[in-house]
Coordinates of C-alpha atoms in Angstrom, one line a residue:
Chain A
M1 CA -20.4 -0.5 -9.6
T2 CA -21.1 1.4 -12.8
V3 CA -18.3 3.3 -14.7
P4 CA -18.8 7.0 -14.2
S5 CA -19.9 8.6 -17.5
P6 CA -18.3 11.6 -19.0
N7 CA -20.3 14.8 -19.0
V8 CA -19.1 16.2 -22.3
A9 CA -21.5 19.1 -22.3
A10 CA -20.1 20.4 -19.1
G11 CA -17.4 22.7 -20.5
P12 CA -13.8 21.9 -21.4
A13 CA -12.5 18.3 -21.7
V14 CA -9.9 18.9 -18.9
Q15 CA -10.0 21.6 -16.3
V16 CA -7.3 21.8 -13.6
D17 CA -7.6 24.4 -10.9
G18 CA -5.0 25.2 -8.3
V19 CA -3.4 21.8 -8.3
S20 CA -0.4 21.2 -6.2
K21 CA 1.7 18.1 -5.7
S22 CA 4.8 17.4 -3.7
F23 CA 7.0 14.3 -3.3
G24 CA 9.2 13.0 -0.5
P25 CA 9.2 13.1 3.3
K26 CA 7.7 16.2 5.0
D27 CA 11.0 17.6 6.0
N28 CA 12.5 17.3 2.6
Q29 CA 9.8 17.7 0.0
T30 CA 10.1 18.4 -3.6
Q31 CA 7.3 20.6 -5.0
A32 CA 6.4 19.1 -8.4
L33 CA 3.4 21.3 -9.0
S34 CA 2.3 24.6 -7.3
G35 CA -1.2 25.9 -7.9
V36 CA -1.4 24.8 -11.5
R37 CA -4.3 26.0 -13.6
F38 CA -4.7 24.3 -16.9
G39 CA -7.5 23.7 -19.4
A40 CA -7.9 21.7 -22.7
D41 CA -10.9 21.6 -25.0
H42 CA -12.6 18.9 -27.1
G43 CA -11.1 18.7 -30.7
E44 CA -7.9 20.3 -29.5
L45 CA -4.3 19.1 -29.7
H46 CA -2.8 20.7 -26.6
L47 CA 0.9 20.5 -25.9
V48 CA 2.5 20.8 -22.5
V49 CA 6.1 21.8 -22.9
G50 CA 9.0 22.7 -20.7
P51 CA 12.4 21.6 -19.5
S52 CA 12.9 18.3 -17.7
G53 CA 11.6 18.3 -14.1
C54 CA 9.2 21.2 -14.7
G55 CA 6.2 19.0 -13.7
K56 CA 4.8 18.1 -17.2
T57 CA 4.6 14.3 -16.5
T58 CA 3.3 14.9 -13.0
L59 CA 0.5 17.0 -14.4
L60 CA -0.2 14.3 -17.0
S61 CA -0.3 11.6 -14.3
I62 CA -2.8 13.7 -12.3
I63 CA -5.1 14.3 -15.3
A64 CA -4.9 10.5 -16.0
G65 CA -5.9 9.7 -12.4
T66 CA -2.8 7.6 -11.9
L67 CA -1.6 10.1 -9.3
R68 CA -3.6 12.0 -6.7
S69 CA -3.0 15.7 -6.2
D70 CA -2.3 17.2 -2.8
A71 CA -4.7 20.1 -3.4
G72 CA -6.9 21.6 -6.1
D73 CA -9.6 20.3 -8.3
I74 CA -9.3 18.2 -11.5
R75 CA -12.3 17.9 -13.8
V76 CA -11.9 15.5 -16.7
L77 CA -14.7 15.1 -19.2
G78 CA -17.0 17.0 -16.8
Q79 CA -16.3 14.7 -13.8
S80 CA -14.3 15.7 -10.7
L81 CA -11.6 13.0 -10.3
S82 CA -11.1 13.9 -6.6
A83 CA -14.6 12.5 -5.9
F84 CA -13.8 9.1 -7.4
S85 CA -12.5 6.1 -5.4
D86 CA -9.4 4.4 -6.7
R87 CA -11.6 1.7 -8.3
Q88 CA -13.8 4.3 -10.0
L89 CA -10.8 6.1 -11.2
T90 CA -9.4 2.9 -12.8
E91 CA -12.7 2.2 -14.5
F92 CA -13.1 5.8 -15.7
R93 CA -9.6 5.7 -17.1
G94 CA -10.2 2.4 -18.8
A95 CA -13.4 3.6 -20.4
H96 CA -12.7 7.2 -21.4
I97 CA -9.0 7.8 -21.7
G98 CA -6.5 6.6 -24.2
F99 CA -2.8 6.5 -23.5
I100 CA 0.3 6.8 -25.7
F101 CA 3.6 6.3 -23.9
Q102 CA 7.1 7.3 -24.8
Q103 CA 8.4 3.7 -24.8
F104 CA 5.2 2.5 -26.6
N105 CA 4.6 -0.1 -23.9
L106 CA 3.4 -2.7 -26.4
I107 CA 3.6 -6.2 -25.0
P108 CA 6.2 -7.9 -27.1
T109 CA 4.8 -11.4 -26.8
L110 CA 1.5 -10.5 -28.2
S111 CA 0.6 -9.8 -31.8
L112 CA -0.3 -6.3 -32.9
V113 CA -4.0 -7.0 -33.1
E114 CA -3.9 -8.5 -29.5
N115 CA -2.1 -5.5 -28.2
V116 CA -4.6 -3.1 -29.8
S117 CA -7.6 -5.1 -28.5
I118 CA -6.5 -4.8 -24.9
P119 CA -8.5 -1.6 -24.0
L120 CA -11.6 -3.2 -25.5
L121 CA -11.1 -6.5 -23.6
L122 CA -10.7 -4.5 -20.4
Q123 CA -14.1 -3.0 -21.2
G124 CA -15.6 -6.5 -21.4
V125 CA -15.9 -6.6 -25.2
R126 CA -15.8 -10.2 -26.5
R127 CA -12.5 -11.3 -28.0
R128 CA -13.6 -11.7 -31.6
E129 CA -15.3 -8.3 -31.7
A130 CA -12.4 -6.7 -30.0
E131 CA -9.9 -8.2 -32.5
D132 CA -12.1 -7.2 -35.4
R133 CA -12.2 -3.6 -34.2
A134 CA -8.5 -3.6 -33.5
G135 CA -7.8 -5.0 -36.9
A136 CA -9.8 -2.3 -38.6
L137 CA -8.0 0.4 -36.7
L138 CA -4.6 -1.1 -37.5
A139 CA -5.6 -0.8 -41.2
R140 CA -6.4 2.8 -40.6
V141 CA -2.9 3.5 -39.3
G142 CA -1.4 1.6 -42.3
L143 CA -0.6 -1.7 -40.5
G144 CA -3.5 -3.8 -41.5
D145 CA -1.4 -6.4 -43.3
R146 CA 0.8 -6.9 -40.2
R147 CA -1.8 -7.5 -37.7
H148 CA -0.4 -10.8 -36.6
R149 CA 3.2 -9.7 -36.4
N150 CA 4.9 -9.0 -33.1
P151 CA 5.8 -5.5 -32.1
L152 CA 9.5 -6.2 -32.1
E153 CA 9.3 -6.9 -35.8
L154 CA 8.4 -3.3 -36.4
S155 CA 10.3 0.0 -36.6
G156 CA 9.9 2.5 -33.8
G157 CA 7.5 4.6 -35.9
Q158 CA 5.4 1.6 -36.7
Q159 CA 5.3 0.6 -33.0
Q160 CA 4.1 4.1 -32.1
R161 CA 1.4 3.8 -34.8
V162 CA 0.2 0.6 -33.1
A163 CA 0.2 2.5 -29.8
I164 CA -1.9 5.2 -31.3
A165 CA -4.3 2.5 -32.6
R166 CA -4.5 1.1 -29.1
A167 CA -5.2 4.5 -27.6
L168 CA -8.0 5.1 -30.1
V169 CA -9.6 1.6 -30.3
H170 CA -12.2 2.1 -27.5
E171 CA -13.0 5.6 -28.8
P172 CA -12.0 7.6 -25.8
Q173 CA -12.8 11.4 -25.6
L174 CA -9.4 12.1 -24.1
I175 CA -6.0 11.0 -25.2
L176 CA -2.9 11.5 -23.1
C177 CA 0.5 11.3 -24.8
D178 CA 3.8 11.2 -23.0
E179 CA 6.7 12.2 -25.3
P180 CA 5.3 10.2 -28.2
T181 CA 8.0 11.4 -30.7
S182 CA 11.1 11.6 -28.7
A183 CA 12.2 8.1 -29.7
L184 CA 11.5 8.6 -33.4
D185 CA 13.4 10.2 -36.2
S186 CA 12.2 13.5 -37.7
R187 CA 10.1 12.1 -40.6
T188 CA 8.5 9.4 -38.5
G189 CA 7.8 11.9 -35.7
H190 CA 6.1 14.2 -38.2
D191 CA 3.9 11.3 -39.4
I192 CA 2.9 10.4 -35.9
M193 CA 2.0 14.0 -35.1
D194 CA -0.1 14.2 -38.3
L195 CA -2.0 11.1 -37.1
L196 CA -2.5 12.5 -33.6
A197 CA -3.7 15.9 -34.8
G198 CA -6.0 14.3 -37.4
G199 CA -7.4 12.0 -34.7
A200 CA -8.1 14.9 -32.4
R201 CA -9.7 17.2 -34.8
A202 CA -11.7 14.6 -36.7
G203 CA -13.1 12.8 -33.7
G204 CA -13.7 15.9 -31.5
R205 CA -11.3 14.4 -29.0
C206 CA -9.0 16.2 -26.7
V207 CA -5.4 15.2 -27.1
I208 CA -2.9 16.4 -24.5
L209 CA 0.7 15.8 -25.3
V210 CA 3.6 16.3 -23.0
T211 CA 6.8 16.9 -24.9
H212 CA 10.0 18.7 -25.1
D213 CA 10.5 17.9 -28.8
P214 CA 10.4 21.2 -30.6
R215 CA 9.5 19.4 -33.9
T216 CA 6.0 18.9 -32.5
Y217 CA 5.2 22.5 -31.5
G218 CA 3.9 23.5 -34.9
F219 CA 1.0 20.9 -34.8
A220 CA -0.5 22.3 -31.6
D221 CA -3.7 24.2 -31.3
R222 CA -2.5 25.5 -27.9
I223 CA 0.7 25.2 -26.0
T224 CA 1.0 25.4 -22.2
R225 CA 4.6 26.2 -21.2
M226 CA 5.6 25.1 -17.7
E227 CA 8.6 25.8 -15.5
D228 CA 9.4 24.9 -11.9
G229 CA 6.0 23.3 -11.3
R230 CA 4.1 26.3 -12.5
V231 CA 2.3 27.3 -15.8
E232 CA 4.4 30.1 -17.3
E233 CA 2.2 30.9 -20.2
V234 CA -0.5 29.5 -22.5
L235 CA -0.1 30.1 -26.2
S236 CA -2.7 29.8 -28.9
G237 CA -3.3 30.9 -32.5
A238 CA -0.4 32.8 -34.1
A239 CA 1.6 32.7 -30.9
V240 CA 1.8 28.9 -31.3
Q241 CA 3.4 29.2 -34.7
Q242 CA 5.7 32.0 -33.5
F243 CA 6.8 29.8 -30.6
A244 CA 7.3 26.8 -32.9
A245 CA 9.5 28.9 -35.2
Q246 CA 11.8 30.0 -32.4
P247 CA 15.0 28.1 -31.9
H248 CA 14.8 25.8 -28.9
Chain B
M1 CA -8.1 -10.9 -21.0
Y2 CA -7.3 -14.5 -19.8
H3 CA -6.1 -15.6 -23.2
I4 CA -3.8 -12.5 -23.2
A5 CA -2.4 -13.6 -19.8
L6 CA -1.7 -17.1 -21.0
K7 CA -0.1 -15.9 -24.2
M8 CA 2.1 -13.5 -22.3
L9 CA 3.2 -16.5 -20.1
M10 CA 3.8 -19.0 -22.8
A11 CA 5.4 -16.8 -25.4
D12 CA 8.5 -16.3 -23.3
R13 CA 9.6 -19.9 -24.0
G14 CA 12.7 -20.0 -21.9
K15 CA 11.0 -18.7 -18.7
Y16 CA 7.9 -20.8 -19.4
I17 CA 9.9 -24.0 -19.8
M18 CA 11.9 -23.2 -16.7
L19 CA 8.7 -22.6 -14.7
V20 CA 7.0 -25.7 -15.9
G21 CA 10.2 -27.7 -15.5
G22 CA 10.6 -26.5 -11.9
V23 CA 7.1 -27.6 -10.9
A24 CA 7.5 -30.8 -12.9
F25 CA 10.8 -31.6 -11.2
A26 CA 9.3 -30.9 -7.7
S27 CA 6.2 -33.0 -8.5
L28 CA 8.4 -35.8 -9.9
L29 CA 10.6 -35.8 -6.8
M30 CA 7.8 -35.7 -4.4
T31 CA 5.6 -38.4 -6.0
Q32 CA 8.5 -40.7 -7.0
Q33 CA 10.1 -40.6 -3.5
N34 CA 6.7 -40.9 -1.9
G35 CA 6.0 -43.9 -4.2
V36 CA 9.2 -45.6 -3.3
F37 CA 8.7 -44.9 0.4
R38 CA 5.1 -46.2 0.4
G39 CA 6.3 -49.2 -1.6
L40 CA 8.9 -49.9 1.0
L41 CA 6.3 -49.4 3.8
S42 CA 3.9 -51.8 2.0
W43 CA 6.6 -54.4 2.0
T44 CA 6.7 -54.3 5.8
T45 CA 3.1 -55.4 5.9
S46 CA 3.2 -58.0 3.1
H47 CA 2.5 -60.8 5.6
M48 CA -1.1 -59.4 5.9
R49 CA -1.6 -59.8 2.2
N50 CA 0.3 -63.1 1.7
V51 CA -1.3 -64.8 4.7
R52 CA -4.8 -63.4 4.7
A53 CA -6.9 -63.3 7.9
S54 CA -9.4 -60.8 9.4
I55 CA -7.9 -61.1 12.9
W56 CA -4.3 -61.6 14.0
V57 CA -3.8 -62.6 17.6
V58 CA -0.3 -62.1 19.0
E59 CA 1.5 -62.0 22.3
A60 CA 0.6 -58.9 24.3
R61 CA 3.9 -57.1 23.7
V62 CA 4.0 -57.5 20.0
V63 CA 3.7 -54.2 18.1
T64 CA 4.8 -55.2 14.6
A65 CA 4.1 -58.1 12.2
N66 CA 7.8 -58.6 11.6
E67 CA 8.8 -59.3 15.2
T68 CA 6.5 -61.9 16.9
K69 CA 6.9 -63.5 20.3
P70 CA 5.7 -67.1 20.7
L71 CA 2.4 -67.9 22.2
K72 CA 1.4 -70.9 24.4
D73 CA -0.4 -73.7 22.6
T74 CA -3.3 -73.3 25.0
D75 CA -3.8 -69.8 23.8
L76 CA -5.3 -71.2 20.6
N77 CA -8.2 -72.8 22.5
R78 CA -8.7 -69.6 24.6
V79 CA -9.1 -67.6 21.5
R80 CA -11.5 -70.2 20.0
S81 CA -13.6 -69.9 23.1
V82 CA -14.2 -66.2 22.8
P83 CA -17.8 -65.4 21.7
G84 CA -17.9 -64.1 18.2
V85 CA -14.9 -66.1 17.0
D86 CA -16.1 -68.2 14.1
F87 CA -12.8 -70.2 13.9
A88 CA -9.2 -69.7 14.9
E89 CA -6.1 -71.5 13.5
P90 CA -2.4 -71.5 14.4
L91 CA 0.2 -70.0 12.3
F92 CA 4.0 -70.5 12.4
L93 CA 5.9 -67.6 11.1
A94 CA 9.7 -67.4 11.4
V95 CA 12.8 -66.6 9.3
T96 CA 14.8 -69.7 9.0
K97 CA 17.7 -71.0 6.8
A98 CA 17.2 -73.2 3.7
R99 CA 20.0 -74.9 1.9
A100 CA 19.8 -75.5 -1.8
D101 CA 21.8 -78.0 -3.9
S102 CA 24.6 -75.4 -4.3
G103 CA 25.2 -75.8 -0.6
G104 CA 24.7 -72.1 0.0
E105 CA 22.3 -71.2 2.8
K106 CA 19.5 -68.7 2.1
P107 CA 17.2 -67.2 4.7
V108 CA 13.6 -67.9 4.0
Q109 CA 10.3 -66.8 5.6
L110 CA 8.8 -70.1 6.7
V111 CA 5.0 -70.0 7.1
G112 CA 3.3 -73.0 8.7
L113 CA -0.5 -73.3 8.1
D114 CA -3.1 -75.4 9.8
A115 CA -3.0 -78.7 8.0
S116 CA -6.7 -79.4 7.9
T117 CA -8.0 -75.9 6.8
L118 CA -4.8 -74.5 5.2
F119 CA -6.1 -71.2 6.5
G120 CA -3.6 -68.5 5.5
R121 CA -2.8 -70.2 2.2
P122 CA -0.8 -68.4 -0.5
P123 CA -2.8 -65.9 -2.4
V124 CA -2.1 -67.0 -5.9
M125 CA -1.0 -70.5 -7.0
L126 CA 1.1 -70.5 -10.2
E127 CA 1.9 -74.2 -10.4
G128 CA 1.1 -77.3 -8.5
D129 CA -1.7 -78.2 -6.2
L130 CA -2.3 -76.6 -2.8
E131 CA -3.8 -79.9 -1.5
R132 CA -0.5 -81.6 -2.0
L133 CA 0.9 -79.4 0.8
R134 CA -0.4 -82.1 3.2
L135 CA 2.1 -84.6 1.8
P136 CA 5.2 -85.4 3.8
N137 CA 8.0 -82.8 3.5
A138 CA 5.8 -80.8 1.1
V139 CA 6.4 -77.0 0.7
I140 CA 5.1 -74.4 -1.7
I141 CA 7.6 -71.7 -2.6
D142 CA 7.1 -68.3 -4.1
T143 CA 8.7 -67.1 -7.4
L144 CA 11.5 -65.3 -5.5
A145 CA 12.4 -68.6 -3.8
T146 CA 12.6 -70.4 -7.1
V147 CA 15.3 -68.0 -8.2
R148 CA 17.2 -67.8 -4.8
L149 CA 17.1 -71.6 -4.2
G150 CA 17.7 -72.4 -7.8
E151 CA 21.0 -70.6 -8.0
G152 CA 23.0 -73.8 -7.6
L153 CA 20.8 -75.6 -10.2
G154 CA 21.6 -73.0 -12.9
R155 CA 17.8 -72.6 -13.4
P156 CA 14.8 -71.6 -11.3
M157 CA 13.6 -74.3 -8.9
R158 CA 10.6 -76.2 -10.2
V159 CA 7.9 -78.4 -8.8
G160 CA 9.5 -81.7 -7.7
D161 CA 12.8 -80.2 -6.8
T162 CA 14.1 -80.6 -3.2
F163 CA 16.1 -78.5 -0.8
E164 CA 16.9 -78.6 2.9
I165 CA 15.5 -76.6 5.8
H166 CA 17.6 -77.2 8.9
D167 CA 18.9 -80.5 7.4
R168 CA 15.4 -81.8 6.7
E169 CA 14.4 -82.4 3.1
A170 CA 11.7 -80.1 1.7
R171 CA 10.0 -81.1 -1.6
V172 CA 8.5 -78.4 -3.8
V173 CA 4.8 -79.3 -4.6
G174 CA 3.8 -75.9 -5.8
I175 CA 4.9 -72.4 -6.8
C176 CA 2.9 -69.4 -5.7
K177 CA 3.0 -65.7 -6.2
T178 CA 3.4 -63.4 -3.2
E179 CA 4.1 -59.8 -2.4
K180 CA 7.7 -59.2 -1.6
H181 CA 8.6 -58.7 2.0
F182 CA 10.6 -55.8 3.5
F183 CA 13.4 -58.2 4.6
G184 CA 13.7 -59.6 1.1
Y185 CA 13.3 -63.2 2.2
P186 CA 11.3 -65.5 -0.1
Y187 CA 8.2 -67.2 1.3
V188 CA 8.1 -70.9 1.9
F189 CA 4.6 -72.3 2.8
T190 CA 4.1 -75.6 4.6
T191 CA 1.8 -77.0 7.2
Y192 CA 2.0 -76.0 10.8
D193 CA 3.3 -79.4 12.0
K194 CA 5.9 -79.7 9.3
A195 CA 7.0 -76.1 10.0
I196 CA 7.7 -77.0 13.6
N197 CA 9.7 -80.0 12.5
F198 CA 11.7 -77.9 10.0
S199 CA 12.6 -75.4 12.8
P200 CA 14.9 -75.8 15.8
R201 CA 12.8 -77.0 18.7
Q202 CA 11.7 -74.4 21.3
R203 CA 9.4 -74.5 24.3
K204 CA 6.8 -72.4 22.6
M205 CA 6.4 -72.5 18.8
L206 CA 3.0 -70.9 18.1
S207 CA 3.7 -67.5 16.4
I208 CA 0.3 -66.1 15.6
I209 CA -3.3 -67.2 15.9
L210 CA -5.4 -66.3 12.8
A211 CA -9.1 -65.9 13.4
E212 CA -12.3 -65.0 11.6
P213 CA -15.4 -63.4 13.2
S214 CA -18.7 -65.1 13.2
P215 CA -21.3 -63.9 10.7
G216 CA -22.8 -60.6 11.8
Q217 CA -19.7 -59.7 13.9
T218 CA -17.1 -57.2 12.7
P219 CA -13.4 -57.9 13.0
E220 CA -13.0 -54.8 15.2
E221 CA -15.6 -56.0 17.7
V222 CA -14.2 -59.5 17.9
A223 CA -10.6 -58.4 18.1
A224 CA -11.4 -56.1 21.0
R225 CA -13.3 -58.9 22.8
I226 CA -10.4 -61.4 22.3
G227 CA -8.0 -58.8 23.7
R228 CA -10.3 -58.2 26.8
E229 CA -10.9 -61.9 27.5
T230 CA -7.5 -63.4 26.8
G231 CA -5.0 -60.6 27.6
L232 CA -3.4 -61.2 24.2
H233 CA -3.1 -58.5 21.5
A234 CA -5.7 -59.1 18.8
Y235 CA -5.3 -56.9 15.7
T236 CA -7.6 -56.6 12.7
S237 CA -5.6 -57.0 9.5
A238 CA -5.7 -53.3 8.8
G239 CA -4.8 -52.5 12.5
F240 CA -1.8 -54.8 12.3
S241 CA -0.6 -53.2 9.1
Q242 CA -1.0 -49.8 10.7
A243 CA 0.8 -50.9 13.9
T244 CA 3.6 -52.3 11.7
T245 CA 4.1 -49.1 9.7
D246 CA 3.8 -47.0 12.9
F247 CA 6.7 -49.1 14.2
V248 CA 8.7 -48.3 11.1
W249 CA 8.0 -44.6 11.5
A250 CA 8.9 -44.6 15.2
N251 CA 11.9 -46.9 15.2
T252 CA 13.8 -46.5 11.9
G253 CA 15.4 -43.6 10.0
I254 CA 13.7 -44.6 6.8
P255 CA 10.8 -42.1 6.9
A256 CA 13.2 -39.2 7.9
S257 CA 15.4 -40.0 5.0
F258 CA 12.6 -40.0 2.5
L259 CA 10.8 -37.0 4.1
T260 CA 14.1 -35.1 3.7
T261 CA 14.2 -35.8 0.0
I262 CA 10.5 -35.0 -0.4
T263 CA 10.9 -31.8 1.5
L264 CA 13.9 -30.9 -0.6
G265 CA 11.8 -31.5 -3.7
F266 CA 9.2 -29.1 -2.4
I267 CA 11.7 -26.4 -1.4
V268 CA 13.5 -26.7 -4.8
G269 CA 10.1 -26.4 -6.5
I270 CA 9.2 -23.3 -4.5
V271 CA 12.5 -21.7 -5.0
I272 CA 12.8 -22.4 -8.8
S273 CA 9.1 -21.7 -9.5
A274 CA 8.6 -18.7 -7.3
Q275 CA 12.0 -17.1 -8.3
T276 CA 11.4 -17.7 -12.0
F277 CA 7.9 -16.5 -11.8
F278 CA 8.9 -13.4 -9.9
S279 CA 11.7 -12.6 -12.3
W280 CA 9.3 -13.0 -15.2
F281 CA 6.9 -10.7 -13.4
L282 CA 9.7 -8.1 -12.9
E283 CA 10.5 -8.2 -16.6
N284 CA 6.9 -7.5 -17.4
I285 CA 6.2 -4.9 -14.7
R286 CA 6.1 -2.1 -17.2
H287 CA 3.5 -3.9 -19.2
L288 CA 1.5 -4.6 -16.1
G289 CA 1.8 -1.0 -15.2
A290 CA 0.6 0.0 -18.7
L291 CA -2.4 -2.4 -18.3
K292 CA -3.1 -0.8 -14.9
A293 CA -3.0 2.7 -16.5
M294 CA -5.3 1.5 -19.3
G295 CA -7.9 0.5 -16.7
A296 CA -7.0 -3.0 -15.5
S297 CA -8.0 -3.3 -11.8
N298 CA -5.8 -4.9 -9.1
G299 CA -8.4 -7.7 -8.9
L300 CA -8.2 -8.4 -12.6
L301 CA -4.3 -8.4 -12.6
A302 CA -4.4 -10.7 -9.5
R303 CA -6.7 -13.1 -11.4
L304 CA -4.4 -13.0 -14.4
L305 CA -1.3 -13.8 -12.3
L306 CA -3.2 -16.6 -10.5
L307 CA -4.3 -18.1 -13.8
Q308 CA -0.7 -18.0 -15.0
A309 CA 0.7 -19.5 -11.8
F310 CA -1.9 -22.3 -11.7
T311 CA -1.6 -23.0 -15.4
V312 CA 2.1 -23.6 -14.9
G313 CA 1.3 -25.6 -11.8
L314 CA -1.2 -27.8 -13.5
I315 CA 1.0 -28.5 -16.5
G316 CA 4.1 -29.1 -14.3
Y317 CA 2.1 -31.3 -12.0
G318 CA 0.8 -33.4 -14.9
L319 CA 4.3 -33.8 -16.3
G320 CA 5.8 -34.7 -13.0
V321 CA 3.2 -37.2 -12.1
G322 CA 3.3 -38.6 -15.6
L323 CA 7.1 -39.1 -15.4
T324 CA 6.5 -40.8 -12.0
A325 CA 3.9 -43.1 -13.5
I326 CA 6.4 -44.0 -16.3
F327 CA 9.0 -44.7 -13.6
G328 CA 6.5 -46.9 -11.8
L329 CA 5.7 -48.8 -15.0
I330 CA 9.4 -49.5 -15.6
V331 CA 10.3 -50.6 -12.1
L332 CA 7.2 -52.4 -11.0
P333 CA 7.9 -55.7 -12.9
F334 CA 11.3 -55.9 -11.2
E335 CA 10.1 -54.7 -7.8
K336 CA 13.4 -52.7 -7.5
P337 CA 12.9 -50.3 -6.0
P338 CA 9.5 -50.9 -4.4
F339 CA 6.9 -48.6 -5.7
L340 CA 3.3 -47.8 -4.6
L341 CA 1.6 -44.6 -6.0
D342 CA -1.7 -44.1 -4.3
Y343 CA -4.2 -41.3 -4.4
R344 CA -2.9 -39.8 -1.2
S345 CA 0.5 -39.2 -2.8
L346 CA -1.1 -37.5 -5.7
V347 CA -3.4 -35.4 -3.5
L348 CA -0.5 -34.4 -1.2
T349 CA 1.7 -33.5 -4.1
G350 CA -1.1 -31.6 -5.7
L351 CA -1.6 -29.6 -2.6
A352 CA 2.1 -28.9 -2.4
V353 CA 2.1 -27.7 -6.0
L354 CA -0.9 -25.6 -5.2
L355 CA 1.1 -24.0 -2.4
I356 CA 4.1 -23.5 -4.7
C357 CA 1.9 -21.7 -7.2
L358 CA 0.1 -19.7 -4.6
V359 CA 3.4 -18.4 -3.2
A360 CA 4.7 -17.6 -6.7
A361 CA 1.5 -15.8 -7.6
L362 CA 1.2 -14.0 -4.2
L363 CA 4.7 -12.5 -4.7
G364 CA 3.5 -11.0 -8.0
I365 CA 0.1 -10.0 -6.6
R366 CA 1.7 -8.2 -3.7
K367 CA 3.9 -6.3 -6.0
V368 CA 1.2 -5.5 -8.6
S369 CA -1.2 -4.2 -6.0
R370 CA 1.4 -1.7 -5.0
L371 CA 2.4 -0.9 -8.5
D372 CA 1.9 2.7 -9.4
P373 CA 0.5 2.9 -12.9
A374 CA 2.2 6.3 -13.2
I375 CA 5.4 4.1 -13.7
V376 CA 4.6 4.1 -17.4
F377 CA 5.0 7.9 -17.6
R378 CA 8.5 7.8 -16.1
G379 CA 10.5 7.1 -19.2

């Protein structure tokens, strides 16, 4: 089976139309998403914000293909995810999407370079080449001299840098971030957002970032604000800066 | 990815040592107990290796080499007359009492061989001359007998020493090496006629007839023919060993006792290994979820878990079997306890370890196949 290829020329990086998702038994369902429409472009840092339980993470999981929607269409990098089998979804995710998690999810028993090389190894890249490329990326995020250290020897901010390197190492067109700054102090969070915004704009990637950390709002190109499983508004341009300046 | 899986496994030293230790302990217990059990079983058939013959003819009701019923003297000629029998010789085999200079009586396994052929002679002579067994009162004793009968002398018995068997003098003309018997009695070899004189007189004294097939005949064919034509029970050497061990299995609690310990070793191995592996797996479930989110398929994760489980199994098995081998090397010179480690024990233990690893890995595989990669987005 071949890994489905992205169709970058076919419009936005992510296009979600009328997506719904509910959890729980039929007689007692919780509606996590109701007819959500969402779009994100290449080269854009797109924030999804809203209070806890508003459906941000569910939307991110559906875009990642780790969760199937009940209804609606999801197009990621020009491909309709609903047409994929589970195995195709796994392969597509591995090849074209990078992930940054709130808890970093670095494997503590592996060195930094081994952690960063994992996405490449999953693509079948040979170990030496994978570690060379991982080492180069660690140098780009300022951790080249610590490539053989273990994650637990690093600060939270440094661990998140490693996670960013891991998300970028296989050069995906889409990066999905789940609360990447919530465990970090203000200054470190600012550095991480700089890195993510730079990575998105320089590489023509689409970075979608789910957060409720107001410190990150000012970095966004667009902000989608959600509430009760629905998209309340989509902000762009000056509206983003106005939103970021408001007290939250 | 396989080196990543191995590093994940081995880097958690405590769990890794516990996993390997569990499998090693199970392997040690299974192979060591199996070795002692097989050693004990081999003792029950030591007659077949100390008195060597292709065919053993016994009374029709005899089912074990350690409990013979006397034959008629005429049975010897009946066996000799069966087509395919090259030659057949009498054997006296009985436990009797010997008295050394100390005055203490010691039970011995008295073996009486045909005087002309000395067929069934001791396997290894250490001292003396086998031919001198034909001298009056001559006996050849094994190394165990030199110790047992020499207790009163304050030294092991030597060639030239004497002792009594049922008040008749026996003179040691040679010392041989034998395999120890299950009953623990030392072997005393003499000629058939002298053995009869050494023993209390009974109506029938012939214990066993030893026979060899003619060239071109197999022991199995000739034994079957002897059985058909004489009504006696003729075993091949291997068949008599098997019948003897079958008797031990069927009529003693020894196998049950050892099997209980071996089974416990297996269960302890499964419980320790599977439980430790599963708890290691649960501790790493977020990382496995992250791998799944990053594109690791269920198949790949299953292969990684199998690799980890079988690596632990292989190392644990090697350690366990190695410790058993060391145990064997230490106890074999003393023959306490008996010990016989053959390929069957190793294969069976290997299969048991394989099963332990498979159970441990399957617990993780079952969980990982149901693992929702979205777990990594749930804080």
